[in-house]
Amino acid sequence: MSYRMMFGTLLFFCAVCLCWGSRVLVVSPVPSRSHQQLTDSIVKTLLDAGHEVTYINRLTEMKRKRLKVITVRPEDGQELDVNDLIERHHTSHKTLELGVVLAKQVIKNEKVRELLQDNQETFDTVIAEWYYTGLLAPLAAVFECPLIWYTACDASWMTSQLMLEQTSPVYSTDLLSSEAALPPYGFRERVMRLARQVYLSGWITYMIHYVESPAYYELYQSVLQHRGLSPSQYETVLYNASLLLINSDPEIGQILPLPPNAKYVGGHHIELPSKTLPQNLQDLLDNAKHGAILFSTDSKVLPWYVKRTLLHVFSQFDQITMWETGEQLTDIPDNVYVFKQLPRLRVLNHNNTVLLITNGGTTSLLEAAYFGVPVIGIPLYQDQFVTMDLAHARRRGIKVKFSEHIAQKIKDSVNKILSNNSYHKNAKKASIYLQSTLEPQRQILHWIELVIKTGGAPQLRSPVLLQLTTLQMLNIDVLLLLFMFVWFLSKVLKVIQVHWRADVLDNKKND
C-alpha cells in the first residue's frame, strides 16, 4: 500500500471517529465536593469515550481536551453550609426551595446565558443533575435534544415521578425523611409514610405551579424565542426526560420497581484498578496490626469538647484512627493520625481498614459496600438518615444519633462492630455482589449513547404516560365515581329501609 493510500485511509478513519463523537452538555448545580466528584466522573467517562463535553458546574477544576468548563462559583465562594442543610432538613419543603435557588443561580450566570443565546451551539443530549427541582429540564428544550436526569441519591418516589411513575408509600419512603426501615411496613408506618407523601406532594405541586413555572418563563422564554422556538407548558418540558441515571444500587438503597428508562449506576466514580497509596499512608496501614478506622465526617458541626472526647475515645482502641478533617486538632493521641484530605477509596481498599465512620450519604455507603467495610453513620441531613437506617437494618452498619453524648455512642458502636463478625460478613457479601455486576461506567456510557443514537430512546418510554393527566394516572376520577356510586347506593338502601319499616308497621296495625 502506498503512503498516499495509507494517509487517505487514516483520514477516513479519523473522520469516522469524529462523527462518532457526540456533543454533550452536563450540568451540576450543587456547590458540594461530593456532588462534584460524581458529575466529574460522568464527564471523564464521556471524554474517555471520545465525546465532546460542555460542563456547567460549581466547583470543578477539570482540564481536558474536548472539554469546555463553565464554573458558576457560589456567591460566597463556599460550598453548601452544613448547618443550613441541617436546619432545612427539619422542614422538608425548605430543601425544595434550595433546589430552585441553586438552579436559578446557574441559569442566570452570564456565561451560561451566552451559551444559551448562541444559536450556533448545539448538543446531542443534556445531562442535568436533579436536586429537588426540574428547572434544568428546559435546557434540553433550548437545544432541541433529549434530556437525561442524574440523581446523586437513591431512588425514591420523587425521582420516579420525574419519569411519570407512581411509587406507593406502602413500600417506599422519601429521602428527606428522618427514618426508614425495610418493608413490609406496619399500619402506623404506612399511615405516616402516606401522610408525608401527601404533604410533600402538595409542596411539590405548589412549587411547580407557583415558583418553578414563573421562573421557567422568566429564565427561558426569551432564549427560546431568540432561537425561533415557542415555549411549551412547563410540565410538558419537566416530564419529557428520556432517561434517569441513579447513583445507587438496591444492595444499599431502597428496592423499588423502576420504569425501563430508570437505571442504577451506583459506584460509577470508583476507578478500577485502584491506584496505589502514597508511601506514607501505605506504610501506616501496612503496620496497623489491629486494623485502621477511617473517620471522615463533617467535623465542622462537632463542638470542640466533642472532638476532645472523641480523641480520648479513639486513644482507647487497639486500632489506629485516620481522621480526615480540615481543622487543626491538638493533643492528638499516638494512635490517631489527622489528615486534611485522604484518598478515601484507596484507604478503604486496603485490607487493614476495618471500619468507616461517616455521615452516611449514598456515595459513602456505596464506597464502603464496594470494598466490604462496615459503617458507623452519624446522619445530619437529607438522604443520610434513610441510607443509614437501611444499612442498620441489613446489619452492615450502625446508625448513631447526633447529640452531645455522641462520643460514648461511637465508642459503644465501634466495640459492637469489631466484636461481632456478622457486620464484616454482611459487608463482604455486599462487596461480592457489587464487584460482580457490570461496571457502572460502562452502563452509563451505554445508556447515554443509546439515548443519543435513538434520539431519546423512545423504546424505553410508554407514550401513554405522556398523554395521561395526574387525575388519570392516580385514578382520581374513577375513585370519585366509585365514591359517588357508593353514596348513591347508600341513599337508595336507606330509602328502601324506610319504606320497608313503614310497610311492616302498616301490616302490624292491620293485624
Short mmCIF file of C-alpha atoms in Angstrom, two decimals:
data_model
loop_
_atom_site.label_atom_id
_atom_site.label_comp_id
_atom_site.label_asym_id
_atom_site.label_seq_id
_atom_site.Cartn_x
_atom_site.Cartn_y
_atom_site.Cartn_z
CA MET A 1 0.00 0.00 0.00
CA SER A 2 1.38 3.42 -0.96
CA TYR A 3 1.90 6.18 1.57
CA ARG A 4 -0.82 8.20 -0.19
CA MET A 5 -3.36 5.38 0.27
CA MET A 6 -2.30 4.90 3.89
CA PHE A 7 -2.69 8.62 4.53
CA GLY A 8 -6.13 8.61 2.87
CA THR A 9 -7.24 5.61 4.95
CA LEU A 10 -6.03 7.33 8.12
CA LEU A 11 -8.00 10.47 7.26
CA PHE A 12 -11.10 8.36 6.61
CA PHE A 13 -10.92 6.64 9.99
CA CYS A 14 -10.28 9.98 11.70
CA ALA A 15 -13.40 11.39 10.04
CA VAL A 16 -15.44 8.37 11.15
CA CYS A 17 -14.19 8.75 14.74
CA LEU A 18 -15.12 12.42 14.72
CA CYS A 19 -18.62 11.52 13.54
CA TRP A 20 -18.97 9.05 16.38
CA GLY A 21 -18.08 11.68 18.99
CA SER A 22 -21.20 13.46 20.26
CA ARG A 23 -21.63 16.84 21.91
CA VAL A 24 -22.97 16.59 25.46
CA LEU A 25 -23.99 19.28 27.95
CA VAL A 26 -23.55 18.26 31.61
CA VAL A 27 -24.98 20.49 34.35
CA SER A 28 -24.31 20.17 38.10
CA PRO A 29 -25.98 22.92 40.17
CA VAL A 30 -24.89 21.83 43.67
CA PRO A 31 -21.83 23.55 45.24
CA SER A 32 -20.67 20.43 47.03
CA ARG A 33 -17.44 18.44 46.60
CA SER A 34 -19.26 15.14 46.94
CA HIS A 35 -21.73 16.03 44.19
CA GLN A 36 -18.95 17.45 42.02
CA GLN A 37 -16.96 14.24 42.35
CA LEU A 38 -19.86 12.32 40.85
CA THR A 39 -20.55 14.56 37.86
CA ASP A 40 -16.80 14.86 37.25
CA SER A 41 -16.81 11.08 36.88
CA ILE A 42 -19.58 11.20 34.25
CA VAL A 43 -17.70 13.86 32.31
CA LYS A 44 -14.48 11.83 32.45
CA THR A 45 -16.31 8.72 31.17
CA LEU A 46 -17.71 10.68 28.23
CA LEU A 47 -14.36 12.27 27.39
CA ASP A 48 -12.55 8.92 27.53
CA ALA A 49 -15.09 7.59 25.01
CA GLY A 50 -14.27 10.40 22.56
CA HIS A 51 -17.25 12.68 23.17
CA GLU A 52 -17.10 16.47 23.42
CA VAL A 53 -18.44 17.89 26.67
CA THR A 54 -19.55 21.30 27.89
CA TYR A 55 -19.62 21.16 31.67
CA ILE A 56 -21.56 23.70 33.76
CA ASN A 57 -20.63 23.21 37.41
CA ARG A 58 -19.97 24.98 40.71
CA LEU A 59 -16.54 23.86 41.94
CA THR A 60 -14.65 21.66 39.48
CA GLU A 61 -11.14 22.35 38.24
CA MET A 62 -11.10 19.77 35.44
CA LYS A 63 -8.99 20.47 32.36
CA ARG A 64 -9.13 18.07 29.43
CA LYS A 65 -9.16 18.06 25.65
CA ARG A 66 -12.66 18.35 24.13
CA LEU A 67 -13.87 19.83 27.43
CA LYS A 68 -15.35 23.30 27.88
CA VAL A 69 -15.93 24.25 31.51
CA ILE A 70 -18.27 26.97 32.78
CA THR A 71 -17.84 27.30 36.55
CA VAL A 72 -20.64 29.13 38.35
CA ARG A 73 -18.96 29.96 41.64
CA PRO A 74 -21.14 30.16 44.77
CA GLU A 75 -21.84 33.74 45.74
CA ASP A 76 -19.72 33.45 48.87
CA GLY A 77 -17.17 31.18 47.23
CA GLN A 78 -18.02 28.38 49.66
CA GLU A 79 -19.73 25.03 49.46
CA LEU A 80 -23.21 24.45 50.84
CA ASP A 81 -23.35 25.36 54.53
CA VAL A 82 -23.83 22.17 56.56
CA ASN A 83 -25.69 23.95 59.36
CA ASP A 84 -28.11 25.40 56.80
CA LEU A 85 -28.74 21.92 55.35
CA ILE A 86 -29.38 20.53 58.84
CA GLU A 87 -31.90 23.29 59.56
CA ARG A 88 -33.64 22.79 56.20
CA HIS A 89 -33.93 19.05 56.82
CA HIS A 90 -36.29 19.66 59.75
CA THR A 91 -38.67 21.47 57.37
CA SER A 92 -38.50 19.37 54.21
CA HIS A 93 -40.07 21.93 51.88
CA LYS A 94 -37.10 24.23 52.58
CA THR A 95 -34.91 21.76 50.68
CA LEU A 96 -37.26 22.07 47.68
CA GLU A 97 -36.78 25.84 47.82
CA LEU A 98 -32.99 25.41 47.96
CA GLY A 99 -33.09 23.36 44.75
CA VAL A 100 -34.82 26.22 42.93
CA VAL A 101 -32.33 28.77 44.28
CA LEU A 102 -29.32 26.75 43.08
CA ALA A 103 -30.82 26.13 39.63
CA LYS A 104 -31.59 29.84 39.22
CA GLN A 105 -28.02 30.77 40.13
CA VAL A 106 -26.74 28.51 37.36
CA ILE A 107 -29.13 29.68 34.62
CA LYS A 108 -28.69 33.38 35.48
CA ASN A 109 -24.90 33.16 35.18
CA GLU A 110 -23.56 35.46 32.45
CA LYS A 111 -21.53 32.80 30.65
CA VAL A 112 -24.41 30.33 30.79
CA ARG A 113 -26.72 32.97 29.27
CA GLU A 114 -24.21 33.49 26.47
CA LEU A 115 -24.19 29.75 25.81
CA LEU A 116 -27.98 29.60 25.68
CA GLN A 117 -28.28 32.58 23.34
CA ASP A 118 -25.63 31.32 20.90
CA ASN A 119 -27.63 29.85 18.01
CA GLN A 120 -24.51 28.07 16.77
CA GLU A 121 -24.30 25.95 19.92
CA THR A 122 -25.91 22.52 19.59
CA PHE A 123 -25.88 19.40 21.73
CA ASP A 124 -26.90 15.80 21.20
CA THR A 125 -28.14 15.44 24.77
CA VAL A 126 -28.32 17.31 28.08
CA ILE A 127 -27.41 15.54 31.33
CA ALA A 128 -28.76 17.54 34.29
CA GLU A 129 -28.36 16.70 37.96
CA TRP A 130 -31.72 16.65 39.70
CA TYR A 131 -31.64 18.39 43.06
CA TYR A 132 -35.26 18.71 44.18
CA THR A 133 -36.29 20.85 41.20
CA GLY A 134 -36.95 20.45 37.50
CA LEU A 135 -35.76 23.92 36.48
CA LEU A 136 -32.84 22.50 34.49
CA ALA A 137 -35.13 20.40 32.25
CA PRO A 138 -35.83 23.29 29.81
CA LEU A 139 -32.14 23.24 28.78
CA ALA A 140 -32.99 20.25 26.59
CA ALA A 141 -35.85 22.21 25.02
CA VAL A 142 -33.49 25.10 24.26
CA PHE A 143 -31.04 22.85 22.42
CA GLU A 144 -33.80 20.60 20.99
CA CYS A 145 -32.21 17.40 22.24
CA PRO A 146 -33.06 14.55 24.67
CA LEU A 147 -32.92 15.15 28.42
CA ILE A 148 -31.17 12.77 30.82
CA TRP A 149 -31.68 13.24 34.55
CA TYR A 150 -28.97 12.23 37.01
CA THR A 151 -29.54 11.94 40.75
CA ALA A 152 -26.71 11.66 43.27
CA CYS A 153 -29.06 9.99 45.76
CA ASP A 154 -31.05 6.78 45.96
CA ALA A 155 -34.25 6.08 44.04
CA SER A 156 -37.44 7.37 45.65
CA TRP A 157 -40.99 8.28 44.73
CA MET A 158 -39.76 11.81 43.99
CA THR A 159 -37.34 10.66 41.30
CA SER A 160 -39.85 8.11 39.97
CA GLN A 161 -42.31 10.95 39.40
CA LEU A 162 -39.80 12.55 37.02
CA MET A 163 -40.38 9.54 34.76
CA LEU A 164 -44.16 9.66 35.31
CA GLU A 165 -44.03 6.60 37.53
CA GLN A 166 -46.07 6.46 40.74
CA THR A 167 -44.42 4.73 43.72
CA SER A 168 -46.54 3.65 46.67
CA PRO A 169 -45.64 4.66 50.26
CA VAL A 170 -46.55 1.07 51.17
CA TYR A 171 -43.00 0.01 50.24
CA SER A 172 -41.02 3.25 49.86
CA THR A 173 -40.06 6.39 51.72
CA ASP A 174 -38.88 9.83 50.69
CA LEU A 175 -35.22 10.74 51.02
CA LEU A 176 -35.98 13.72 53.24
CA SER A 177 -37.43 11.51 55.95
CA SER A 178 -35.63 11.19 59.28
CA GLU A 179 -36.18 7.46 59.48
CA ALA A 180 -36.71 4.44 57.28
CA ALA A 181 -36.93 0.69 57.60
CA LEU A 182 -37.01 -2.33 55.38
CA PRO A 183 -40.56 -3.16 54.21
CA PRO A 184 -43.10 -4.55 54.82
CA TYR A 185 -44.33 -1.67 56.96
CA GLY A 186 -46.86 -1.89 59.75
CA PHE A 187 -50.12 0.06 59.75
CA ARG A 188 -48.72 3.04 61.68
CA GLU A 189 -45.67 3.29 59.39
CA ARG A 190 -47.84 3.15 56.27
CA VAL A 191 -50.07 5.92 57.62
CA MET A 192 -47.04 8.09 58.43
CA ARG A 193 -45.45 7.50 55.02
CA LEU A 194 -48.68 8.22 53.19
CA ALA A 195 -49.11 11.44 55.19
CA ARG A 196 -45.55 12.54 54.34
CA GLN A 197 -46.03 11.75 50.67
CA VAL A 198 -49.28 13.74 50.57
CA TYR A 199 -47.60 16.62 52.43
CA LEU A 200 -44.55 16.74 50.15
CA SER A 201 -46.63 16.14 47.02
CA GLY A 202 -48.66 19.20 47.95
CA TRP A 203 -45.50 21.25 48.31
CA ILE A 204 -44.08 19.91 45.03
CA THR A 205 -47.32 20.80 43.22
CA TYR A 206 -47.20 24.29 44.73
CA MET A 207 -43.55 24.73 43.75
CA ILE A 208 -44.15 23.56 40.17
CA HIS A 209 -47.12 25.84 39.53
CA TYR A 210 -46.30 28.94 41.56
CA VAL A 211 -42.48 29.01 41.79
CA GLU A 212 -40.86 26.95 39.05
CA SER A 213 -43.33 27.69 36.25
CA PRO A 214 -42.97 31.51 36.56
CA ALA A 215 -39.19 31.06 36.83
CA TYR A 216 -39.26 28.93 33.67
CA TYR A 217 -40.80 31.74 31.62
CA GLU A 218 -38.52 34.31 33.24
CA LEU A 219 -35.32 32.36 32.54
CA TYR A 220 -36.07 30.58 29.28
CA GLN A 221 -38.79 32.36 27.29
CA SER A 222 -36.52 34.98 25.71
CA VAL A 223 -33.86 32.35 24.95
CA LEU A 224 -36.37 30.06 23.24
CA GLN A 225 -37.82 32.93 21.22
CA HIS A 226 -34.30 34.02 20.24
CA ARG A 227 -33.85 30.56 18.74
CA GLY A 228 -37.21 30.73 16.98
CA LEU A 229 -38.92 28.32 19.38
CA SER A 230 -42.22 28.65 21.22
CA PRO A 231 -42.18 27.84 24.94
CA SER A 232 -44.16 24.71 25.80
CA GLN A 233 -46.03 24.30 29.06
CA TYR A 234 -43.56 23.85 31.92
CA GLU A 235 -44.96 20.48 33.00
CA THR A 236 -44.63 19.18 29.43
CA VAL A 237 -40.94 20.07 29.46
CA LEU A 238 -40.41 18.82 33.02
CA TYR A 239 -41.74 15.32 32.36
CA ASN A 240 -40.14 14.80 28.96
CA ALA A 241 -36.92 13.11 30.12
CA SER A 242 -35.58 10.16 28.14
CA LEU A 243 -33.53 8.58 30.92
CA LEU A 244 -32.88 8.70 34.67
CA LEU A 245 -29.45 7.65 35.99
CA ILE A 246 -29.45 6.79 39.71
CA ASN A 247 -26.26 6.87 41.77
CA SER A 248 -27.31 3.98 43.96
CA ASP A 249 -27.94 0.26 43.98
CA PRO A 250 -30.66 -1.93 45.53
CA GLU A 251 -27.88 -3.52 47.57
CA ILE A 252 -27.54 -0.34 49.66
CA GLY A 253 -30.74 1.59 48.95
CA GLN A 254 -34.46 1.04 48.63
CA ILE A 255 -35.64 -1.81 46.43
CA LEU A 256 -38.25 -0.20 44.20
CA PRO A 257 -39.95 -1.13 40.92
CA LEU A 258 -38.48 1.25 38.34
CA PRO A 259 -39.60 2.11 34.80
CA PRO A 260 -37.44 0.82 31.90
CA ASN A 261 -35.80 4.23 31.44
CA ALA A 262 -34.50 4.47 35.03
CA LYS A 263 -31.12 2.80 35.56
CA TYR A 264 -28.93 2.19 38.61
CA VAL A 265 -25.30 3.30 38.08
CA GLY A 266 -24.14 3.46 41.70
CA GLY A 267 -20.37 3.39 42.17
CA HIS A 268 -19.54 4.86 38.76
CA HIS A 269 -17.00 7.18 40.39
CA ILE A 270 -14.96 4.25 41.76
CA GLU A 271 -11.95 3.87 39.47
CA LEU A 272 -10.54 0.39 38.97
CA PRO A 273 -7.96 -0.84 39.34
CA SER A 274 -7.47 1.30 42.41
CA LYS A 275 -4.35 3.47 42.40
CA THR A 276 -1.58 2.78 44.89
CA LEU A 277 -1.45 4.72 48.13
CA PRO A 278 1.21 7.34 48.83
CA GLN A 279 4.11 5.64 50.57
CA ASN A 280 3.48 7.24 53.98
CA LEU A 281 -0.14 6.02 54.01
CA GLN A 282 0.85 2.61 52.65
CA ASP A 283 3.36 2.14 55.47
CA LEU A 284 0.89 3.42 58.06
CA LEU A 285 -1.82 0.95 57.03
CA ASP A 286 0.57 -1.95 56.49
CA ASN A 287 1.83 -1.55 60.06
CA ALA A 288 -1.67 -1.30 61.57
CA LYS A 289 -1.64 -4.82 63.07
CA HIS A 290 -5.06 -4.46 64.70
CA GLY A 291 -6.59 -2.59 61.78
CA ALA A 292 -7.46 1.01 60.93
CA ILE A 293 -10.59 3.10 61.44
CA LEU A 294 -11.31 5.81 58.87
CA PHE A 295 -13.14 8.78 60.43
CA SER A 296 -14.49 11.01 57.65
CA THR A 297 -17.40 13.26 58.62
CA ASP A 298 -18.46 16.90 58.55
CA SER A 299 -16.34 17.77 61.59
CA LYS A 300 -17.34 21.44 61.43
CA VAL A 301 -20.63 20.68 63.19
CA LEU A 302 -18.91 18.92 66.10
CA PRO A 303 -18.41 21.15 69.17
CA TRP A 304 -14.80 21.41 70.36
CA TYR A 305 -15.48 19.42 73.55
CA VAL A 306 -16.96 16.55 71.47
CA LYS A 307 -13.78 16.46 69.38
CA ARG A 308 -11.69 16.33 72.55
CA THR A 309 -13.81 13.45 73.86
CA LEU A 310 -13.56 11.63 70.53
CA LEU A 311 -9.78 11.85 70.60
CA HIS A 312 -9.84 10.32 74.08
CA VAL A 313 -12.20 7.55 72.88
CA PHE A 314 -10.03 6.74 69.87
CA SER A 315 -6.95 6.56 72.10
CA GLN A 316 -8.53 3.59 73.91
CA PHE A 317 -8.76 1.41 70.79
CA ASP A 318 -6.08 -1.00 69.63
CA GLN A 319 -6.77 0.16 66.08
CA ILE A 320 -5.28 3.30 64.61
CA THR A 321 -7.71 6.06 63.62
CA MET A 322 -7.23 8.12 60.46
CA TRP A 323 -9.20 11.34 60.98
CA GLU A 324 -9.92 13.36 57.85
CA THR A 325 -10.63 16.99 58.74
CA GLY A 326 -9.72 20.44 57.54
CA GLU A 327 -9.42 21.70 61.11
CA GLN A 328 -6.43 21.86 63.42
CA LEU A 329 -6.52 19.43 66.36
CA THR A 330 -4.24 19.48 69.39
CA ASP A 331 -3.17 16.88 71.96
CA ILE A 332 -3.53 14.08 69.44
CA PRO A 333 -3.02 10.52 70.82
CA ASP A 334 -0.27 8.34 69.37
CA ASN A 335 -2.72 6.04 67.56
CA VAL A 336 -4.68 8.89 65.91
CA TYR A 337 -3.46 10.43 62.66
CA VAL A 338 -5.03 13.62 61.34
CA PHE A 339 -5.11 14.45 57.62
CA LYS A 340 -6.56 17.41 55.77
CA GLN A 341 -7.53 15.16 52.87
CA LEU A 342 -7.27 11.43 52.26
CA PRO A 343 -7.65 9.26 49.14
CA ARG A 344 -10.68 7.61 50.73
CA LEU A 345 -11.25 4.95 48.09
CA ARG A 346 -7.66 3.73 48.28
CA VAL A 347 -7.75 3.69 52.08
CA LEU A 348 -10.99 1.67 52.05
CA ASN A 349 -9.43 -0.75 49.57
CA HIS A 350 -6.61 -1.62 51.99
CA ASN A 351 -7.06 -4.97 53.76
CA ASN A 352 -6.34 -3.46 57.18
CA THR A 353 -9.18 -0.91 57.02
CA VAL A 354 -11.83 -2.39 59.32
CA LEU A 355 -14.37 0.41 59.77
CA LEU A 356 -15.62 3.66 58.22
CA ILE A 357 -17.21 6.37 60.37
CA THR A 358 -19.09 8.83 58.17
CA ASN A 359 -22.31 10.84 57.90
CA GLY A 360 -23.89 8.09 55.84
CA GLY A 361 -24.65 9.60 52.44
CA THR A 362 -25.33 7.33 49.46
CA THR A 363 -21.85 7.80 47.99
CA SER A 364 -20.08 6.90 51.26
CA LEU A 365 -22.18 3.77 51.70
CA LEU A 366 -21.54 2.72 48.11
CA GLU A 367 -17.80 3.05 48.65
CA ALA A 368 -17.86 1.14 51.93
CA ALA A 369 -20.07 -1.62 50.49
CA TYR A 370 -17.91 -1.94 47.39
CA PHE A 371 -14.79 -2.60 49.46
CA GLY A 372 -16.60 -4.65 52.12
CA VAL A 373 -16.13 -2.26 55.06
CA PRO A 374 -18.84 -1.89 57.76
CA VAL A 375 -20.05 1.61 58.62
CA ILE A 376 -20.96 3.76 61.57
CA GLY A 377 -23.14 6.62 60.34
CA ILE A 378 -23.91 9.95 62.00
CA PRO A 379 -26.66 11.32 59.72
CA LEU A 380 -27.21 15.06 59.68
CA TYR A 381 -29.43 15.93 56.70
CA GLN A 382 -31.27 14.78 53.56
CA ASP A 383 -30.78 11.16 52.46
CA GLN A 384 -28.26 10.28 55.18
CA PHE A 385 -30.96 9.20 57.65
CA VAL A 386 -32.65 6.84 55.20
CA THR A 387 -29.46 5.25 53.87
CA MET A 388 -28.10 4.65 57.38
CA ASP A 389 -31.39 3.15 58.55
CA LEU A 390 -31.23 0.69 55.64
CA ALA A 391 -27.58 -0.16 56.39
CA HIS A 392 -28.51 -0.68 60.05
CA ALA A 393 -31.43 -2.95 59.11
CA ARG A 394 -29.14 -5.02 56.88
CA ARG A 395 -26.55 -5.27 59.69
CA ARG A 396 -23.80 -3.63 57.66
CA GLY A 397 -23.58 -0.65 59.93
CA ILE A 398 -24.89 1.17 62.98
CA LYS A 399 -26.75 4.47 62.99
CA VAL A 400 -25.68 6.90 65.72
CA LYS A 401 -27.88 9.87 66.52
CA PHE A 402 -26.05 13.20 66.68
CA SER A 403 -26.04 14.54 70.24
CA GLU A 404 -23.75 15.85 72.98
CA HIS A 405 -23.08 12.25 74.06
CA ILE A 406 -22.07 11.11 70.61
CA ALA A 407 -18.52 10.15 71.61
CA GLN A 408 -19.71 7.44 74.02
CA LYS A 409 -22.22 6.17 71.45
CA ILE A 410 -19.46 5.91 68.84
CA LYS A 411 -17.27 4.02 71.31
CA ASP A 412 -20.06 1.51 72.01
CA SER A 413 -20.80 1.12 68.29
CA VAL A 414 -17.13 0.57 67.38
CA ASN A 415 -16.80 -2.11 70.06
CA LYS A 416 -20.02 -3.77 68.90
CA ILE A 417 -18.95 -3.96 65.24
CA LEU A 418 -15.38 -5.08 65.95
CA SER A 419 -16.56 -7.78 68.36
CA ASN A 420 -19.38 -9.07 66.13
CA ASN A 421 -18.13 -10.64 62.92
CA SER A 422 -21.59 -10.57 61.30
CA TYR A 423 -21.15 -6.91 60.31
CA HIS A 424 -17.98 -7.70 58.37
CA LYS A 425 -19.55 -10.79 56.80
CA ASN A 426 -22.58 -8.81 55.58
CA ALA A 427 -20.32 -6.04 54.25
CA LYS A 428 -18.24 -8.61 52.35
CA LYS A 429 -21.39 -10.12 50.83
CA ALA A 430 -22.38 -6.69 49.54
CA SER A 431 -18.87 -6.25 48.13
CA ILE A 432 -19.05 -9.57 46.25
CA TYR A 433 -22.37 -8.54 44.68
CA LEU A 434 -21.28 -5.02 43.70
CA GLN A 435 -17.94 -6.14 42.26
CA SER A 436 -19.58 -8.88 40.19
CA THR A 437 -22.06 -6.59 38.41
CA LEU A 438 -21.37 -4.84 35.11
CA GLU A 439 -19.08 -1.82 35.57
CA PRO A 440 -21.31 1.23 36.14
CA GLN A 441 -19.03 3.38 33.94
CA ARG A 442 -19.83 1.10 31.01
CA GLN A 443 -23.52 1.19 31.86
CA ILE A 444 -23.54 4.99 31.95
CA LEU A 445 -21.82 5.20 28.60
CA HIS A 446 -24.10 2.57 27.06
CA TRP A 447 -27.34 4.25 28.11
CA ILE A 448 -26.20 7.79 27.24
CA GLU A 449 -25.05 6.70 23.79
CA LEU A 450 -28.31 4.79 23.28
CA VAL A 451 -30.29 7.96 24.02
CA ILE A 452 -28.14 9.90 21.54
CA LYS A 453 -28.27 7.30 18.76
CA THR A 454 -32.03 6.73 19.01
CA GLY A 455 -32.99 10.37 19.50
CA GLY A 456 -34.29 9.92 23.05
CA ALA A 457 -34.66 6.14 23.46
CA PRO A 458 -38.44 6.17 22.88
CA GLN A 459 -38.40 2.37 23.18
CA LEU A 460 -37.87 2.76 26.94
CA ARG A 461 -40.81 5.11 27.44
CA SER A 462 -44.52 4.45 27.34
CA PRO A 463 -46.20 7.00 25.03
CA VAL A 464 -49.41 6.53 27.01
CA LEU A 465 -47.86 8.03 30.17
CA LEU A 466 -47.04 11.22 28.29
CA GLN A 467 -50.72 11.66 27.41
CA LEU A 468 -52.21 10.98 30.84
CA THR A 469 -53.03 13.75 33.29
CA THR A 470 -52.29 13.48 37.01
CA LEU A 471 -56.02 12.96 37.54
CA GLN A 472 -55.97 9.93 35.24
CA MET A 473 -52.67 8.46 36.50
CA LEU A 474 -53.90 8.45 40.10
CA ASN A 475 -57.39 7.25 39.08
CA ILE A 476 -58.88 10.16 41.00
CA ASP A 477 -61.82 10.40 38.57
CA VAL A 478 -62.52 6.65 38.95
CA LEU A 479 -62.29 6.86 42.74
CA LEU A 480 -64.67 9.83 42.77
CA LEU A 481 -67.12 7.90 40.60
CA LEU A 482 -66.93 4.89 42.93
CA PHE A 483 -67.43 7.16 45.94
CA MET A 484 -70.49 8.75 44.31
CA PHE A 485 -71.85 5.31 43.41
CA VAL A 486 -71.43 4.04 46.98
CA TRP A 487 -73.01 7.26 48.31
CA PHE A 488 -75.95 6.91 45.91
CA LEU A 489 -76.35 3.21 46.75
CA SER A 490 -76.37 4.01 50.47
CA LYS A 491 -79.15 6.56 49.91
CA VAL A 492 -81.18 4.06 47.88
CA LEU A 493 -80.77 1.42 50.58
CA LYS A 494 -81.81 3.95 53.21
CA VAL A 495 -84.98 4.80 51.26
CA ILE A 496 -85.75 1.09 50.84
CA GLN A 497 -85.19 0.56 54.57
CA VAL A 498 -87.56 3.42 55.47
CA HIS A 499 -90.29 2.10 53.17
CA TRP A 500 -89.79 -1.45 54.43
CA ARG A 501 -90.18 -0.32 58.04
CA ALA A 502 -93.29 1.65 57.08
CA ASP A 503 -94.77 -1.43 55.42
CA VAL A 504 -94.01 -3.54 58.48
CA LEU A 505 -95.74 -1.02 60.77
CA ASP A 506 -98.78 -0.87 58.47
CA ASN A 507 -99.05 -4.66 58.47
CA LYS A 508 -98.90 -4.75 62.28
CA LYS A 509 -101.67 -2.16 62.52
CA ASN A 510 -103.85 -4.11 60.09
CA ASP A 511 -103.33 -7.27 62.13
#
